[in-house]
Amino acid sequence: MHIDPAPHKPSLRRQGIYLLPNSFTLAALFAGFYAIVQAMNQNFEHAAVAIFLAMILDGMDGRVARLTHSQSAFGAEFDSLSDMVSFGVAPALVAYEWLLKDLGKLGWMVAFIHCAGAALRLARFNTMIGSTDKRWFIGLPSPAAAALVAGLVWICHAYGYNDLPGLKWVALGFTAFSGITMVTNVKFWSFKEIHLRRRVPFVMLLALVVGLLLLMSEPPLVLFGFFVCYALSGYVMAALGMGKKTPPLASE
């Protein structure tokens, strides 16, 4: 008797991939790789800007996929791997090449804390998809953690703070804080309750204009200040007991 072979899933070559959203992910991956190369060449300001560019591209790929109905398992995995490079490996190596290598063994150990924190953060996120409260992140999102490190590098080069005494210890503290905060159970607002199609008070438009003007006038300072405040907001909410009634898990 002839028995048909067991059914199998079509190969990726037959399935194909969605070009548009994965192009944004690929560009974000390139920005992270470019940041590493620039750090190796001692161009730290360019490296920091590249990490922020990766953040923008990373924020666009998922939205493009949803708008074009082109979500896929491949895209989700590719995005996670890109995030690991751009927000885990790149900031750690930029910080190490910038100042942490002057601290010897302690410097590379702390750089690895950030890298490992990003890996653990992304792995936890991947296992929590579909079972979480979308209003909250659990642990600092990896792009925000990368912004703390890259933002410090950026403002120090943009405003000439590289010769400040004790700066290497400040860099050490920011790198360790970002890595550890990614794997804590502290909750951070996800901004996913903001819907652009809803009506808002007219004053919100004025606030948006002011925010854009500030961002255009001093991009390094405004971006770094925003992410520092965001990283501290989770601890402030925890101290005030906010968010205790929400489910204990959250997605990124």
Short mmCIF file of C-alpha atoms in Angstrom, two decimals:
data_model
loop_
_atom_site.label_atom_id
_atom_site.label_comp_id
_atom_site.label_asym_id
_atom_site.label_seq_id
_atom_site.Cartn_x
_atom_site.Cartn_y
_atom_site.Cartn_z
CA MET A 1 0.00 0.00 0.00
CA HIS A 2 1.35 3.41 -0.95
CA ILE A 3 1.63 5.86 1.95
CA ASP A 4 1.86 9.55 1.22
CA PRO A 5 4.75 11.30 2.92
CA ALA A 6 3.93 13.37 5.97
CA PRO A 7 2.81 16.88 5.12
CA HIS A 8 5.43 19.52 5.65
CA LYS A 9 5.43 23.26 5.83
CA PRO A 10 6.49 25.15 2.72
CA SER A 11 10.04 26.42 2.80
CA LEU A 12 10.81 30.07 3.40
CA ARG A 13 11.84 30.33 -0.25
CA ARG A 14 8.35 29.28 -1.33
CA GLN A 15 6.60 31.37 1.29
CA GLY A 16 8.60 34.48 0.57
CA ILE A 17 8.94 37.43 2.94
CA TYR A 18 7.32 40.84 3.13
CA LEU A 19 9.82 43.28 1.69
CA LEU A 20 8.56 46.61 3.05
CA PRO A 21 8.55 46.04 6.84
CA ASN A 22 11.66 43.87 6.73
CA SER A 23 13.48 46.61 4.84
CA PHE A 24 13.02 48.90 7.85
CA THR A 25 14.28 46.15 10.14
CA LEU A 26 17.31 45.60 7.90
CA ALA A 27 18.01 49.34 7.94
CA ALA A 28 17.81 49.36 11.75
CA LEU A 29 20.26 46.44 11.86
CA PHE A 30 22.62 48.33 9.56
CA ALA A 31 22.42 51.41 11.80
CA GLY A 32 23.42 49.30 14.80
CA PHE A 33 26.29 47.73 12.88
CA TYR A 34 27.36 51.17 11.65
CA ALA A 35 27.40 52.40 15.26
CA ILE A 36 29.81 49.60 16.18
CA VAL A 37 32.11 50.40 13.25
CA GLN A 38 32.13 54.12 14.08
CA ALA A 39 32.94 53.38 17.73
CA MET A 40 35.90 51.24 16.63
CA ASN A 41 37.05 54.23 14.56
CA GLN A 42 36.63 56.56 17.57
CA ASN A 43 33.77 58.46 15.91
CA PHE A 44 31.56 58.29 18.97
CA GLU A 45 29.10 61.04 18.08
CA HIS A 46 28.30 59.34 14.78
CA ALA A 47 27.91 56.05 16.64
CA ALA A 48 25.43 57.57 19.10
CA VAL A 49 23.37 59.16 16.33
CA ALA A 50 23.27 55.83 14.48
CA ILE A 51 21.76 54.14 17.54
CA PHE A 52 19.03 56.78 17.72
CA LEU A 53 18.40 56.29 14.00
CA ALA A 54 18.04 52.57 14.66
CA MET A 55 15.40 53.41 17.27
CA ILE A 56 13.37 55.36 14.73
CA LEU A 57 13.59 52.60 12.14
CA ASP A 58 12.75 49.96 14.74
CA GLY A 59 9.64 51.88 15.70
CA MET A 60 8.53 52.05 12.08
CA ASP A 61 8.84 48.44 10.95
CA GLY A 62 6.08 47.08 13.18
CA ARG A 63 3.71 49.92 12.34
CA VAL A 64 4.36 49.50 8.63
CA ALA A 65 3.69 45.76 8.96
CA ARG A 66 0.37 46.40 10.72
CA LEU A 67 -0.71 49.09 8.26
CA THR A 68 0.06 46.89 5.26
CA HIS A 69 -1.17 43.68 6.93
CA SER A 70 2.22 42.10 6.39
CA GLN A 71 3.02 40.74 9.85
CA SER A 72 4.87 37.43 9.87
CA ALA A 73 6.74 35.12 12.22
CA PHE A 74 9.88 35.74 10.19
CA GLY A 75 9.51 39.50 10.65
CA ALA A 76 9.09 39.14 14.41
CA GLU A 77 12.21 37.00 14.73
CA PHE A 78 14.22 39.27 12.42
CA ASP A 79 13.16 42.31 14.45
CA SER A 80 14.27 40.66 17.69
CA LEU A 81 17.70 39.80 16.29
CA SER A 82 18.08 43.32 14.92
CA ASP A 83 17.18 44.78 18.33
CA MET A 84 19.84 42.63 19.98
CA VAL A 85 22.52 44.10 17.74
CA SER A 86 21.29 47.71 17.71
CA PHE A 87 20.22 48.07 21.35
CA GLY A 88 22.25 45.40 23.09
CA VAL A 89 25.63 44.90 21.45
CA ALA A 90 26.09 48.34 19.86
CA PRO A 91 25.53 50.53 22.97
CA ALA A 92 27.68 48.21 25.10
CA LEU A 93 30.58 48.36 22.64
CA VAL A 94 30.21 52.11 22.09
CA ALA A 95 30.36 52.73 25.85
CA TYR A 96 33.32 50.37 26.22
CA GLU A 97 35.33 51.92 23.40
CA TRP A 98 34.45 55.41 24.64
CA LEU A 99 35.41 55.33 28.32
CA LEU A 100 34.80 51.98 29.95
CA LYS A 101 37.94 50.35 28.57
CA ASP A 102 39.95 52.76 30.75
CA LEU A 103 38.48 50.95 33.78
CA GLY A 104 39.98 47.62 32.80
CA LYS A 105 38.14 44.47 33.82
CA LEU A 106 35.35 46.42 35.52
CA GLY A 107 34.66 48.29 32.28
CA TRP A 108 34.10 45.27 30.06
CA MET A 109 32.14 43.50 32.78
CA VAL A 110 29.67 46.39 33.02
CA ALA A 111 29.46 46.61 29.24
CA PHE A 112 28.52 42.93 29.23
CA ILE A 113 25.81 43.61 31.83
CA HIS A 114 24.09 45.88 29.32
CA CYS A 115 24.52 43.36 26.50
CA ALA A 116 23.21 40.45 28.61
CA GLY A 117 20.35 42.58 29.96
CA ALA A 118 19.18 43.30 26.42
CA ALA A 119 19.32 39.61 25.50
CA LEU A 120 17.34 38.61 28.58
CA ARG A 121 14.86 41.45 28.03
CA LEU A 122 14.18 40.40 24.44
CA ALA A 123 13.94 36.71 25.33
CA ARG A 124 11.41 37.48 28.05
CA PHE A 125 9.43 39.68 25.69
CA ASN A 126 9.29 36.95 23.04
CA THR A 127 7.86 34.47 25.55
CA MET A 128 5.26 36.93 26.83
CA ILE A 129 3.62 37.91 23.53
CA GLY A 130 -0.16 37.53 23.68
CA SER A 131 -0.36 37.15 27.48
CA THR A 132 0.40 40.64 28.66
CA ASP A 133 -1.12 44.01 29.46
CA LYS A 134 -0.23 46.28 26.54
CA ARG A 135 -0.42 49.40 28.70
CA TRP A 136 2.84 48.56 30.45
CA PHE A 137 6.34 47.35 29.78
CA ILE A 138 7.93 45.12 32.39
CA GLY A 139 11.51 46.28 32.61
CA LEU A 140 12.95 49.14 30.60
CA PRO A 141 12.51 48.53 26.84
CA SER A 142 15.80 47.84 25.11
CA PRO A 143 15.58 50.91 22.78
CA ALA A 144 15.12 53.20 25.79
CA ALA A 145 18.01 51.52 27.59
CA ALA A 146 20.21 52.01 24.53
CA ALA A 147 19.15 55.68 24.42
CA LEU A 148 20.48 56.22 27.95
CA VAL A 149 23.96 55.09 26.92
CA ALA A 150 23.97 56.61 23.44
CA GLY A 151 22.43 59.84 24.70
CA LEU A 152 25.19 60.31 27.28
CA VAL A 153 27.82 59.79 24.59
CA TRP A 154 26.04 62.21 22.27
CA ILE A 155 25.66 65.12 24.69
CA CYS A 156 29.23 64.77 25.95
CA HIS A 157 30.56 65.12 22.42
CA ALA A 158 28.04 67.72 21.26
CA TYR A 159 28.64 70.05 24.22
CA GLY A 160 32.30 69.31 24.96
CA TYR A 161 31.86 67.45 28.25
CA ASN A 162 34.41 64.73 27.50
CA ASP A 163 36.99 66.20 29.90
CA LEU A 164 34.72 66.35 32.93
CA PRO A 165 36.33 64.72 35.98
CA GLY A 166 34.78 61.40 36.88
CA LEU A 167 32.94 61.07 33.57
CA LYS A 168 34.06 57.47 33.16
CA TRP A 169 32.28 56.60 36.40
CA VAL A 170 29.15 58.34 35.20
CA ALA A 171 29.31 56.27 31.99
CA LEU A 172 29.82 53.16 34.09
CA GLY A 173 26.74 53.99 36.16
CA PHE A 174 24.52 54.68 33.16
CA THR A 175 25.61 51.48 31.42
CA ALA A 176 25.02 49.35 34.51
CA PHE A 177 21.70 51.06 35.28
CA SER A 178 20.39 50.53 31.76
CA GLY A 179 21.35 46.86 31.72
CA ILE A 180 19.90 46.06 35.13
CA THR A 181 16.69 48.04 34.61
CA MET A 182 15.91 46.05 31.47
CA VAL A 183 15.53 42.86 33.53
CA THR A 184 13.73 44.27 36.57
CA ASN A 185 9.99 43.87 37.18
CA VAL A 186 9.51 47.65 37.27
CA LYS A 187 6.64 48.82 35.08
CA PHE A 188 7.01 51.52 32.44
CA TRP A 189 4.18 53.15 30.53
CA SER A 190 4.04 51.80 26.97
CA PHE A 191 2.33 54.83 25.31
CA LYS A 192 0.08 52.35 23.51
CA GLU A 193 -3.04 54.01 24.94
CA ILE A 194 -2.34 57.05 22.76
CA HIS A 195 -4.57 56.92 19.66
CA LEU A 196 -3.84 59.50 16.98
CA ARG A 197 -7.38 59.29 15.60
CA ARG A 198 -9.03 60.37 18.85
CA ARG A 199 -9.98 63.97 19.56
CA VAL A 200 -7.69 65.80 21.99
CA PRO A 201 -7.81 69.29 23.56
CA PHE A 202 -6.49 72.09 21.36
CA VAL A 203 -3.72 72.78 23.89
CA MET A 204 -2.17 69.40 22.96
CA LEU A 205 -1.38 70.75 19.51
CA LEU A 206 0.39 73.74 21.08
CA ALA A 207 2.36 71.39 23.34
CA LEU A 208 3.36 69.35 20.29
CA VAL A 209 4.63 72.48 18.53
CA VAL A 210 6.68 73.48 21.58
CA GLY A 211 8.09 69.98 21.87
CA LEU A 212 9.11 69.91 18.21
CA LEU A 213 10.79 73.30 18.51
CA LEU A 214 12.77 72.17 21.54
CA LEU A 215 13.76 68.97 19.79
CA MET A 216 14.94 70.82 16.68
CA SER A 217 16.89 73.38 18.70
CA GLU A 218 18.78 70.95 20.97
CA PRO A 219 18.27 67.34 19.78
CA PRO A 220 20.95 65.67 21.98
CA LEU A 221 19.85 67.39 25.18
CA VAL A 222 16.10 66.97 24.64
CA LEU A 223 16.30 63.30 23.65
CA PHE A 224 18.68 62.42 26.46
CA GLY A 225 16.57 64.30 28.99
CA PHE A 226 13.40 62.56 27.82
CA PHE A 227 14.85 59.07 28.14
CA VAL A 228 16.41 59.81 31.52
CA CYS A 229 12.99 60.96 32.79
CA TYR A 230 11.34 57.91 31.24
CA ALA A 231 13.87 55.53 32.83
CA LEU A 232 13.22 57.11 36.23
CA SER A 233 9.43 57.18 35.79
CA GLY A 234 9.09 53.46 36.41
CA TYR A 235 10.79 53.71 39.78
CA VAL A 236 8.75 56.78 40.68
CA MET A 237 5.50 54.95 39.85
CA ALA A 238 6.68 51.95 41.86
CA ALA A 239 7.43 54.18 44.85
CA LEU A 240 4.00 55.79 44.60
CA GLY A 241 2.29 52.42 44.20
CA MET A 242 0.91 53.20 40.75
CA GLY A 243 -0.04 50.36 38.39
CA LYS A 244 -0.46 47.75 41.15
CA LYS A 245 -3.94 46.82 39.96
CA THR A 246 -2.76 45.99 36.45
CA PRO A 247 -1.73 42.47 35.41
CA PRO A 248 1.89 41.72 36.39
CA LEU A 249 3.17 41.21 32.85
CA ALA A 250 3.49 43.54 29.88
CA SER A 251 4.58 43.51 26.27
CA GLU A 252 7.08 45.63 24.40
#
